[in-house]
């Protein structure tokens, strides 16, 4: 199966990767669902925008515990680096990611569409001023804007919020132009992100899926299922791609 997947990637005009929390599990970031899933321990509604507006301090406390305790400490793994290497070799055109951990950028990927935003920025709900998270002391919650005193929010998409532009448009544009789409580490349970692989499929893209477990995509749109962990699968895939060079 790896040799077949490598041939599809090699012969594609435009191969794009679509990643979810699973690609960062081997970097030490737990997924949201499944074994050791965050939603088994935390209530996802803590990250609903209405809850955040009403219970800002509590939402920030949980958010900091889950995300900012590890943000900046965890490192990319072989899977992130492999995607960056594929891009450098012109085997991959872009990464569309649901992840907010910035690990694709740290691994050296260049064209990245962050469909759910990123932890690396905070935004003022009052004047919309943006801050690098490193500029703000998160020991004092909720953090406030230095300019207008408004509440700062992580620049990630909370439940009930719209997907940011241009990431939304660019992500669906990638799906409409790709003839090869590599899904890595995602359950396919959250809309509208989970519509992107389907859009690629309906445009005729070959769907290669990397996941140790089946997802919602596996029985419906996946053409080649590589049932390994992301770093194991990407190492095998890179070996097969090297043979085709
Ligand atoms: N390598 C590859 N895949 C893995 C690994 C691994 N080592 N470990 C787990 N997985 C797979 C799981 O089998 C599962 O299919 O990663 C997936 C993780 O699923 P989710 O936690 O649901 O992550 P994701 O699909 O990205 O969630 C989508 O939900 O809560 C929202 O905004 C959040 O972006 C997130 C969205």
Coordinates of N, CA, C and O in Angstrom, one line a residue, residues 60-240:
X60 N -10.6 30.8 30.3 CA -9.1 31.1 30.1 C -8.3 30.1 31.0 O -7.3 29.6 30.5
X61 N -8.7 29.8 32.2 CA -7.9 29.0 33.1 C -7.8 27.6 32.5 O -6.7 27.0 32.4
X62 N -8.9 27.0 32.0 CA -8.9 25.7 31.4 C -8.1 25.7 30.1 O -7.3 24.8 29.9
X63 N -8.3 26.8 29.3 CA -7.6 26.9 28.0 C -6.1 26.9 28.3 O -5.3 26.2 27.6
X64 N -5.7 27.7 29.3 CA -4.2 27.8 29.6 C -3.7 26.4 30.0 O -2.6 26.0 29.5
X65 N -4.5 25.7 30.8 CA -4.0 24.4 31.3 C -3.8 23.4 30.2 O -2.9 22.7 30.1
X66 N -4.8 23.4 29.3 CA -4.8 22.4 28.2 C -3.8 22.8 27.1 O -3.0 21.9 26.7
X67 N -3.7 24.0 26.8 CA -2.9 24.4 25.6 C -1.7 25.2 25.9 O -0.6 24.8 25.4
X68 N -1.8 26.2 26.7 CA -0.6 27.1 26.8 C 0.5 26.5 27.8 O 1.7 26.8 27.7
X69 N 0.1 25.5 28.6 CA 1.1 24.8 29.4 C 2.1 24.1 28.5 O 3.3 24.0 28.8
X70 N 1.7 23.6 27.4 CA 2.6 22.8 26.5 C 3.0 23.7 25.3 O 4.1 23.4 24.7
X71 N 2.3 24.7 24.9 CA 2.6 25.5 23.7 C 4.0 26.1 23.8 O 4.3 26.7 24.9
X72 N 4.8 25.8 22.8 CA 6.2 26.4 22.8 C 7.2 25.4 23.5 O 8.4 25.6 23.4
X73 N 6.6 24.4 24.2 CA 7.5 23.4 24.8 C 7.6 22.1 23.9 O 8.6 21.5 23.9
X74 N 6.5 21.8 23.3 CA 6.5 20.6 22.5 C 7.1 20.8 21.1 O 7.2 22.0 20.6
X75 N 7.7 19.8 20.5 CA 8.4 20.0 19.2 C 7.7 19.2 18.1 O 7.0 18.2 18.4
X76 N 7.9 19.6 16.9 CA 7.4 18.8 15.8 C 7.9 17.4 15.8 O 9.0 17.1 16.4
X77 N 7.2 16.4 15.2 CA 7.7 15.0 15.2 C 8.1 14.7 13.7 O 7.9 15.6 12.8
X78 N 8.5 13.5 13.4 CA 8.9 13.1 12.1 C 7.9 13.3 11.0 O 8.2 13.7 9.9
X79 N 6.6 13.2 11.5 CA 5.5 13.4 10.5 C 5.5 14.9 10.0 O 5.4 15.1 8.8
X80 N 5.6 15.8 10.9 CA 5.6 17.2 10.5 C 6.8 17.5 9.6 O 6.7 18.2 8.6
X81 N 8.0 17.0 10.0 CA 9.2 17.2 9.3 C 9.1 16.6 7.9 O 9.6 17.2 6.9
X82 N 8.5 15.4 7.8 CA 8.3 14.8 6.5 C 7.5 15.6 5.5 O 7.8 15.7 4.3
X83 N 6.4 16.2 6.1 CA 5.6 17.0 5.2 C 6.3 18.2 4.7 O 6.2 18.6 3.5
X84 N 7.2 18.8 5.6 CA 8.0 20.0 5.2 C 9.0 19.5 4.1 O 9.2 20.3 3.1
X85 N 9.6 18.3 4.3 CA 10.5 17.8 3.3 C 9.8 17.6 1.9 O 10.4 17.9 0.9
X86 N 8.6 17.0 2.0 CA 7.9 16.8 0.7 C 7.6 18.1 0.0 O 7.7 18.2 -1.2
X87 N 7.3 19.1 0.8 CA 7.1 20.5 0.2 C 8.3 21.0 -0.5 O 8.3 21.5 -1.6
X88 N 9.4 20.8 0.2 CA 10.7 21.3 -0.3 C 11.1 20.6 -1.6 O 11.8 21.1 -2.5
X89 N 10.7 19.3 -1.7 CA 10.9 18.5 -2.9 C 9.8 18.7 -3.9 O 9.8 17.9 -4.9
X90 N 8.9 19.6 -3.7 CA 7.8 19.9 -4.6 C 6.9 18.7 -4.8 O 6.2 18.5 -5.8
X91 N 6.8 17.8 -3.8 CA 5.9 16.7 -3.8 C 4.6 17.1 -3.1 O 3.6 16.3 -3.1
X92 N 4.6 18.2 -2.4 CA 3.4 18.7 -1.6 C 3.3 20.2 -1.8 O 4.3 20.9 -1.7
X93 N 2.1 20.6 -2.1 CA 1.9 22.1 -2.4 C 1.5 22.9 -1.1 O 1.8 24.1 -1.0
X94 N 0.8 22.2 -0.2 CA 0.3 23.0 1.0 C -0.2 22.0 2.1 O -0.4 20.8 1.8
X95 N -0.3 22.6 3.3 CA -0.9 21.8 4.4 C -2.1 22.6 4.8 O -2.0 23.8 5.1
X96 N -3.2 21.9 4.9 CA -4.4 22.5 5.5 C -4.5 21.8 6.9 O -4.6 20.6 7.0
X97 N -4.4 22.6 8.0 CA -4.4 22.0 9.3 C -5.6 22.5 10.2 O -6.0 23.7 10.1
X98 N -6.1 21.6 11.0 CA -7.1 21.9 12.0 C -6.4 22.3 13.3 O -7.1 22.8 14.2
X99 N -5.1 22.0 13.3 CA -4.4 22.2 14.6 C -4.0 23.6 14.8 O -3.8 24.4 13.8
X100 N -3.8 24.0 16.1 CA -3.5 25.4 16.4 C -2.1 25.5 17.1 O -1.8 26.5 17.6
X101 N -1.4 24.3 17.0 CA -0.1 24.2 17.8 C 1.1 24.8 17.1 O 2.2 24.7 17.7
X102 N 1.0 25.2 15.8 CA 2.1 25.9 15.1 C 3.2 24.9 14.8 O 4.3 25.3 14.3
X103 N 3.0 23.6 15.0 CA 4.1 22.6 14.7 C 4.5 22.4 13.3 O 5.6 22.2 12.9
X104 N 3.5 22.6 12.4 CA 3.9 22.6 10.9 C 4.8 23.7 10.6 O 5.8 23.5 9.8
X105 N 4.6 24.9 11.1 CA 5.5 26.0 10.8 C 6.9 25.8 11.4 O 7.9 26.0 10.8
X106 N 6.9 25.3 12.6 CA 8.1 25.0 13.3 C 8.9 23.9 12.6 O 10.2 23.9 12.6
X107 N 8.2 23.0 11.9 CA 8.9 21.9 11.2 C 9.4 22.4 9.8 O 10.2 21.7 9.2
X108 N 9.0 23.6 9.4 CA 9.6 24.2 8.1 C 8.6 24.2 7.0 O 8.9 24.6 5.9
X109 N 7.3 23.7 7.2 CA 6.4 23.9 6.1 C 6.2 25.3 5.8 O 6.2 26.2 6.7
X110 N 5.9 25.7 4.5 CA 5.8 27.1 4.1 C 4.4 27.5 3.9 O 3.9 28.4 4.4
X111 N 3.7 26.7 3.0 CA 2.3 27.0 2.7 C 1.3 26.3 3.7 O 1.1 25.1 3.5
X112 N 0.8 27.0 4.7 CA 0.0 26.4 5.7 C -1.3 27.2 5.9 O -1.2 28.4 5.9
X113 N -2.4 26.5 5.8 CA -3.7 27.2 6.1 C -4.2 26.7 7.4 O -4.6 25.5 7.6
X114 N -4.3 27.6 8.4 CA -4.7 27.2 9.8 C -6.2 27.4 9.9 O -6.6 28.5 10.3
X115 N -6.9 26.4 9.6 CA -8.4 26.5 9.5 C -9.0 26.9 10.8 O -10.1 27.5 10.9
X116 N -8.4 26.5 12.0 CA -9.0 26.9 13.3 C -8.1 27.9 14.0 O -8.2 28.1 15.2
X117 N -7.3 28.7 13.2 CA -6.5 29.7 13.8 C -5.2 29.1 14.5 O -4.8 28.0 14.2
X118 N -4.7 30.0 15.4 CA -3.4 29.6 16.0 C -3.3 30.1 17.5 O -3.7 31.2 17.8
X119 N -2.6 29.3 18.3 CA -2.3 29.7 19.7 C -1.3 30.9 19.8 O -1.2 31.5 20.8
X120 N -0.6 31.1 18.6 CA 0.6 32.0 18.8 C 0.1 33.4 18.9 O 0.9 34.3 19.2
X121 N -1.2 33.7 18.6 CA -1.6 35.1 18.7 C -2.8 35.2 19.6 O -3.6 34.3 19.7
X122 N -2.9 36.4 20.3 CA -4.1 36.7 21.1 C -4.7 37.9 20.4 O -4.0 38.7 19.7
X123 N -6.1 38.1 20.5 CA -6.7 39.2 19.8 C -7.6 39.9 20.8 O -8.3 39.2 21.6
X124 N -7.7 41.2 20.8 CA -8.5 42.0 21.7 C -9.9 42.0 21.2 O -10.2 42.4 20.1
X125 N -10.9 41.6 22.1 CA -12.3 41.6 21.7 C -12.9 43.0 21.6 O -13.9 43.2 21.0
X126 N -12.1 44.0 22.1 CA -12.6 45.4 22.0 C -12.1 46.1 20.8 O -12.9 46.3 19.8
X127 N -10.8 46.2 20.7 CA -10.2 47.0 19.5 C -9.6 46.2 18.5 O -9.0 46.7 17.5
X128 N -9.6 44.8 18.6 CA -9.1 43.9 17.6 C -7.6 43.9 17.5 O -7.0 43.3 16.6
X129 N -6.9 44.6 18.4 CA -5.4 44.6 18.3 C -4.9 43.2 18.5 O -5.5 42.5 19.3
X130 N -3.9 42.8 17.8 CA -3.3 41.5 17.9 C -2.0 41.5 18.7 O -1.3 42.5 18.6
X131 N -1.8 40.5 19.5 CA -0.6 40.4 20.3 C 0.1 39.0 20.0 O -0.7 38.0 19.9
X132 N 1.4 38.9 20.1 CA 2.1 37.6 20.1 C 1.8 37.1 21.6 O 1.9 37.9 22.5
X133 N 1.6 35.8 21.7 CA 1.3 35.3 23.1 C 2.5 35.6 24.0 O 2.3 35.8 25.2
X134 N 3.7 35.6 23.4 CA 4.9 35.8 24.2 C 4.9 37.2 24.8 O 5.6 37.5 25.8
X135 N 4.1 38.1 24.3 CA 4.1 39.5 24.8 C 3.2 39.7 26.0 O 3.2 40.7 26.7
X136 N 2.4 38.6 26.3 CA 1.4 38.8 27.3 C 1.6 37.8 28.5 O 2.0 36.7 28.3
X137 N 1.5 38.4 29.7 CA 1.7 37.5 30.9 C 0.4 36.8 31.2 O -0.6 37.3 31.6
X138 N 0.5 35.4 31.0 CA -0.7 34.6 31.2 C -0.9 34.1 32.7 O -1.7 33.3 33.0
X139 N 0.0 34.7 33.6 CA -0.3 34.4 35.0 C -1.5 35.2 35.5 O -2.0 34.9 36.5
X140 N -1.8 36.3 34.8 CA -3.0 37.1 35.2 C -4.1 36.9 34.2 O -4.0 37.2 33.0
X141 N -5.2 36.2 34.6 CA -6.3 35.9 33.7 C -7.6 36.6 34.2 O -7.8 36.7 35.4
X142 N -8.4 37.0 33.2 CA -8.1 37.0 31.8 C -7.2 38.1 31.4 O -7.2 39.2 32.1
X143 N -6.3 37.9 30.4 CA -5.4 39.0 30.0 C -6.2 40.1 29.3 O -7.2 39.9 28.7
X144 N -5.7 41.4 29.5 CA -6.4 42.5 28.9 C -5.5 43.3 28.0 O -4.3 43.2 28.1
X145 N -6.2 44.0 27.1 CA -5.5 44.7 26.0 C -4.7 45.9 26.6 O -5.3 46.7 27.5
X146 N -3.5 46.1 26.2 CA -2.6 47.2 26.8 C -3.1 48.5 26.2 O -2.8 49.6 26.8
X147 N -3.9 48.4 25.1 CA -4.3 49.7 24.4 C -5.7 50.2 25.0 O -5.8 51.3 25.3
X148 N -6.6 49.2 25.0 CA -8.0 49.7 25.4 C -8.6 49.0 26.6 O -9.7 49.3 27.0
X149 N -7.8 48.0 27.2 CA -8.3 47.4 28.4 C -9.3 46.2 28.1 O -9.9 45.6 29.0
X150 N -9.6 46.0 26.8 CA -10.5 44.9 26.5 C -10.0 43.5 26.8 O -8.8 43.4 27.0
X151 N -10.9 42.5 26.8 CA -10.4 41.2 27.1 C -9.7 40.6 25.8 O -10.1 40.8 24.7
X152 N -8.6 39.9 26.1 CA -7.9 39.2 25.0 C -8.3 37.8 24.9 O -8.6 37.1 26.0
X153 N -8.4 37.3 23.7 CA -8.9 35.9 23.5 C -7.8 35.2 22.6 O -7.3 35.9 21.7
X154 N -7.6 33.9 22.8 CA -6.6 33.2 21.9 C -7.2 33.3 20.5 O -8.4 33.3 20.3
X155 N -6.3 33.5 19.5 CA -6.8 33.6 18.1 C -7.1 32.3 17.5 O -6.7 32.0 16.4
X156 N -7.9 31.5 18.2 CA -8.3 30.2 17.7 C -9.8 30.2 17.6 O -10.5 31.0 18.3
X157 N -10.4 29.3 16.8 CA -11.9 29.3 16.6 C -12.5 28.5 17.7 O -12.3 27.4 18.0
X158 N -13.3 29.2 18.5 CA -14.1 28.6 19.5 C -15.4 28.0 18.9 O -15.8 28.5 17.8
X159 N -16.0 27.0 19.6 CA -17.3 26.5 19.1 C -18.3 27.7 19.0 O -18.3 28.5 19.9
X160 N -19.0 27.8 17.9 CA -19.9 28.8 17.7 C -19.4 30.0 17.0 O -20.1 31.0 16.7
X161 N -18.1 30.0 16.7 CA -17.4 31.1 15.9 C -17.3 30.7 14.5 O -17.2 29.5 14.1
X162 N -17.2 31.8 13.6 CA -16.9 31.5 12.2 C -15.4 31.1 12.0 O -14.6 31.5 12.7
X163 N -15.2 30.4 10.9 CA -13.9 30.1 10.4 C -13.3 31.4 9.9 O -13.9 32.1 9.1
X164 N -12.0 31.7 10.2 CA -11.4 32.9 9.8 C -11.1 32.9 8.3 O -10.7 31.9 7.7
X165 N -11.2 34.1 7.7 CA -10.8 34.3 6.3 C -9.4 34.9 6.4 O -9.0 35.5 7.4
X166 N -8.4 34.6 5.5 CA -8.6 33.9 4.2 C -8.4 32.3 4.4 O -8.5 31.6 3.4
X167 N -8.2 31.9 5.6 CA -7.9 30.4 5.8 C -9.0 29.6 5.2 O -8.8 28.5 4.6
X168 N -10.3 30.0 5.5 CA -11.4 29.2 5.0 C -11.4 29.1 3.5 O -11.4 28.0 2.9
X169 N -11.3 30.2 2.8 CA -11.4 30.3 1.4 C -10.2 29.5 0.8 O -10.3 28.7 -0.1
X170 N -9.0 29.7 1.3 CA -7.8 29.1 0.8 C -7.9 27.6 1.0 O -7.5 26.8 0.1
X171 N -8.4 27.1 2.1 CA -8.5 25.7 2.4 C -9.4 25.0 1.4 O -9.1 23.9 0.8
X172 N -10.6 25.6 1.1 CA -11.5 25.0 0.1 C -11.0 25.1 -1.3 O -11.2 24.2 -2.1
X173 N -10.2 26.2 -1.5 CA -9.6 26.3 -2.8 C -8.5 25.2 -3.1 O -8.5 24.6 -4.1
X174 N -7.8 24.9 -2.0 CA -6.8 23.8 -2.1 C -7.5 22.5 -2.5 O -7.1 21.7 -3.3
X175 N -8.7 22.3 -1.8 CA -9.4 21.0 -2.0 C -9.9 21.0 -3.5 O -10.0 19.9 -4.1
X176 N -10.3 22.1 -4.0 CA -10.9 22.1 -5.4 C -9.8 21.9 -6.4 O -10.1 21.5 -7.5
X177 N -8.5 22.2 -6.1 CA -7.5 22.1 -7.1 C -6.6 20.8 -6.9 O -5.8 20.5 -7.8
X178 N -6.7 20.2 -5.8 CA -5.8 19.0 -5.5 C -6.2 17.8 -6.3 O -7.4 17.5 -6.5
X179 N -5.2 17.0 -6.8 CA -5.5 15.7 -7.4 C -5.0 14.6 -6.5 O -5.1 13.4 -6.8
X180 N -4.5 15.0 -5.3 CA -4.1 14.0 -4.3 C -4.2 14.7 -3.0 O -3.7 15.9 -2.8
X181 N -4.9 14.0 -2.0 CA -5.2 14.7 -0.7 C -4.8 13.6 0.4 O -5.3 12.5 0.3
X182 N -3.8 14.0 1.3 CA -3.4 13.1 2.3 C -4.0 13.5 3.6 O -3.6 14.5 4.2
X183 N -4.9 12.7 4.2 CA -5.5 13.0 5.5 C -4.6 12.3 6.6 O -4.3 11.2 6.5
X184 N -4.3 13.1 7.6 CA -3.4 12.6 8.6 C -4.0 12.9 10.0 O -4.1 14.1 10.4
X185 N -4.4 11.9 10.7 CA -4.8 12.0 12.2 C -6.0 12.9 12.4 O -5.9 13.8 13.3
X186 N -7.1 12.5 11.8 CA -8.3 13.3 12.1 C -9.6 12.4 12.0 O -9.7 11.5 11.1
X187 N -10.5 12.6 13.0 CA -11.7 11.8 13.0 C -12.7 12.1 12.0 O -13.6 11.4 11.6
X188 N -12.7 13.4 11.5 CA -13.6 13.8 10.5 C -15.0 14.1 11.1 O -16.0 14.0 10.5
X189 N -15.0 14.5 12.4 CA -16.3 14.7 13.1 C -16.7 16.1 13.2 O -17.8 16.4 13.7
X190 N -15.8 17.1 12.9 CA -16.1 18.5 13.2 C -16.3 19.3 11.9 O -15.4 19.4 11.1
X191 N -17.5 19.9 11.7 CA -17.7 20.7 10.6 C -17.3 22.2 10.9 O -17.3 22.5 12.1
X192 N -17.1 23.0 9.9 CA -17.0 22.7 8.5 C -15.7 22.1 8.0 O -15.6 21.7 6.9
X193 N -14.7 21.9 8.9 CA -13.4 21.3 8.5 C -13.6 20.0 7.8 O -13.0 19.7 6.8
X194 N -14.6 19.2 8.3 CA -14.7 17.9 7.7 C -15.3 17.8 6.3 O -15.5 16.8 5.7
X195 N -15.7 19.0 5.8 CA -16.2 19.1 4.4 C -15.0 19.2 3.4 O -15.2 19.0 2.2
X196 N -13.8 19.6 3.9 CA -12.7 19.8 3.0 C -12.3 18.6 2.2 O -12.2 18.6 1.0
X197 N -12.0 17.4 3.0 CA -11.7 16.2 2.2 C -12.7 15.8 1.2 O -12.4 15.3 0.1
X198 N -14.0 15.9 1.6 CA -15.1 15.6 0.7 C -15.1 16.4 -0.6 O -15.3 15.9 -1.7
X199 N -14.7 17.7 -0.4 CA -14.6 18.6 -1.6 C -13.5 18.1 -2.5 O -13.7 18.1 -3.7
X200 N -12.4 17.7 -1.9 CA -11.3 17.2 -2.7 C -11.7 15.9 -3.5 O -11.5 15.8 -4.7
X201 N -12.4 15.1 -2.7 CA -12.8 13.8 -3.4 C -13.8 14.1 -4.5 O -13.6 13.5 -5.6
X202 N -14.7 15.0 -4.3 CA -15.7 15.3 -5.4 C -15.0 15.9 -6.6 O -15.6 16.0 -7.7
X203 N -13.8 16.5 -6.4 CA -13.1 17.0 -7.5 C -12.1 16.0 -8.1 O -11.3 16.4 -8.9
X204 N -12.3 14.8 -7.7 CA -11.5 13.7 -8.3 C -10.1 13.4 -7.7 O -9.3 12.7 -8.2
X205 N -9.9 14.0 -6.5 CA -8.6 13.8 -5.9 C -8.5 12.3 -5.3 O -9.5 11.8 -4.9
X206 N -7.3 11.7 -5.4 CA -7.1 10.4 -4.8 C -6.9 10.7 -3.3 O -6.1 11.6 -2.9
X207 N -7.6 10.0 -2.4 CA -7.5 10.2 -1.0 C -6.7 9.2 -0.3 O -7.0 8.0 -0.3
X208 N -5.6 9.6 0.3 CA -4.7 8.7 1.1 C -4.9 9.1 2.5 O -4.9 10.3 2.9
X209 N -5.2 8.1 3.4 CA -5.5 8.4 4.8 C -4.5 7.7 5.7 O -4.2 6.5 5.5
X210 N -3.9 8.5 6.6 CA -3.0 7.9 7.6 C -3.6 8.1 9.0 O -3.9 9.2 9.5
X211 N -3.9 6.9 9.7 CA -4.5 6.9 11.0 C -4.4 5.5 11.5 O -4.7 4.6 10.8
X212 N -4.0 5.4 12.8 CA -4.0 4.0 13.3 C -5.4 3.4 13.5 O -5.5 2.2 13.7
X213 N -6.4 4.2 13.5 CA -7.8 3.7 13.6 C -8.6 4.3 12.4 O -8.3 5.4 11.9
X214 N -9.7 3.6 12.0 CA -10.6 4.1 11.0 C -11.2 5.4 11.5 O -11.4 5.6 12.7
X215 N -11.5 6.3 10.5 CA -12.2 7.6 10.8 C -13.5 7.6 10.1 O -13.9 6.7 9.4
X216 N -14.2 8.7 10.1 CA -15.5 8.9 9.3 C -15.2 8.9 7.8 O -16.0 8.5 7.0
X217 N -13.9 9.2 7.5 CA -13.5 9.2 6.1 C -13.3 7.8 5.5 O -13.5 7.6 4.3
X218 N -12.8 6.9 6.4 CA -12.3 5.6 5.9 C -13.3 4.9 5.0 O -13.0 4.5 3.9
X219 N -14.6 4.7 5.5 CA -15.5 3.9 4.7 C -16.2 4.7 3.6 O -16.8 4.2 2.7
X220 N -15.9 6.0 3.6 CA -16.7 6.9 2.6 C -15.8 7.4 1.5 O -16.2 7.2 0.3
X221 N -14.7 8.0 1.8 CA -13.9 8.6 0.7 C -12.5 8.1 0.5 O -11.9 8.4 -0.5
X222 N -12.0 7.4 1.5 CA -10.6 7.0 1.5 C -10.3 6.0 0.4 O -11.0 5.0 0.3
X223 N -9.3 6.2 -0.4 CA -8.9 5.3 -1.5 C -7.8 4.3 -0.9 O -7.8 3.2 -1.2
X224 N -6.8 4.9 -0.2 CA -5.7 4.1 0.4 C -5.6 4.4 1.9 O -5.4 5.6 2.3
X225 N -5.8 3.4 2.7 CA -5.8 3.6 4.2 C -4.4 3.0 4.7 O -4.2 1.8 4.5
X226 N -3.6 3.9 5.3 CA -2.3 3.4 5.9 C -2.5 3.5 7.4 O -2.5 4.5 8.0
X227 N -2.7 2.3 7.9 CA -3.2 2.1 9.3 C -2.0 2.2 10.4 O -1.9 1.3 11.2
X228 N -1.2 3.2 10.2 CA -0.1 3.4 11.2 C -0.1 4.7 11.9 O -0.9 5.6 11.4
X229 N 0.7 4.9 12.9 CA 0.8 6.2 13.5 C 1.5 7.2 12.5 O 2.2 6.7 11.6
X230 N 1.3 8.4 12.7 CA 1.7 9.4 11.6 C 3.2 9.3 11.4 O 3.6 9.3 10.2
X231 N 4.0 9.3 12.4 CA 5.5 9.3 12.2 C 6.0 8.0 11.5 O 6.8 8.0 10.6
X232 N 5.3 6.8 11.9 CA 5.7 5.5 11.3 C 5.3 5.5 9.8 O 6.1 5.2 8.9
X233 N 4.1 6.0 9.5 CA 3.6 6.0 8.2 C 4.4 6.9 7.3 O 4.8 6.6 6.2
X234 N 4.7 8.1 7.8 CA 5.4 9.1 7.0 C 6.9 8.6 6.7 O 7.4 8.8 5.6
X235 N 7.4 7.9 7.7 CA 8.8 7.3 7.4 C 8.7 6.3 6.3 O 9.5 6.4 5.3
X236 N 7.7 5.4 6.3 CA 7.6 4.4 5.3 C 7.3 5.1 3.9 O 7.8 4.7 2.9
X237 N 6.4 6.1 3.9 CA 6.1 6.8 2.7 C 7.3 7.5 2.1 O 7.5 7.4 0.9
X238 N 8.1 8.1 2.9 CA 9.3 8.8 2.4 C 10.3 7.8 1.8 O 10.9 8.1 0.8
X239 N 10.4 6.6 2.4 CA 11.3 5.6 1.9 C 10.8 5.2 0.4 O 11.6 5.1 -0.5
X240 N 9.5 5.0 0.3 CA 8.9 4.6 -1.0 C 9.1 5.8 -2.0 O 9.4 5.6 -3.2

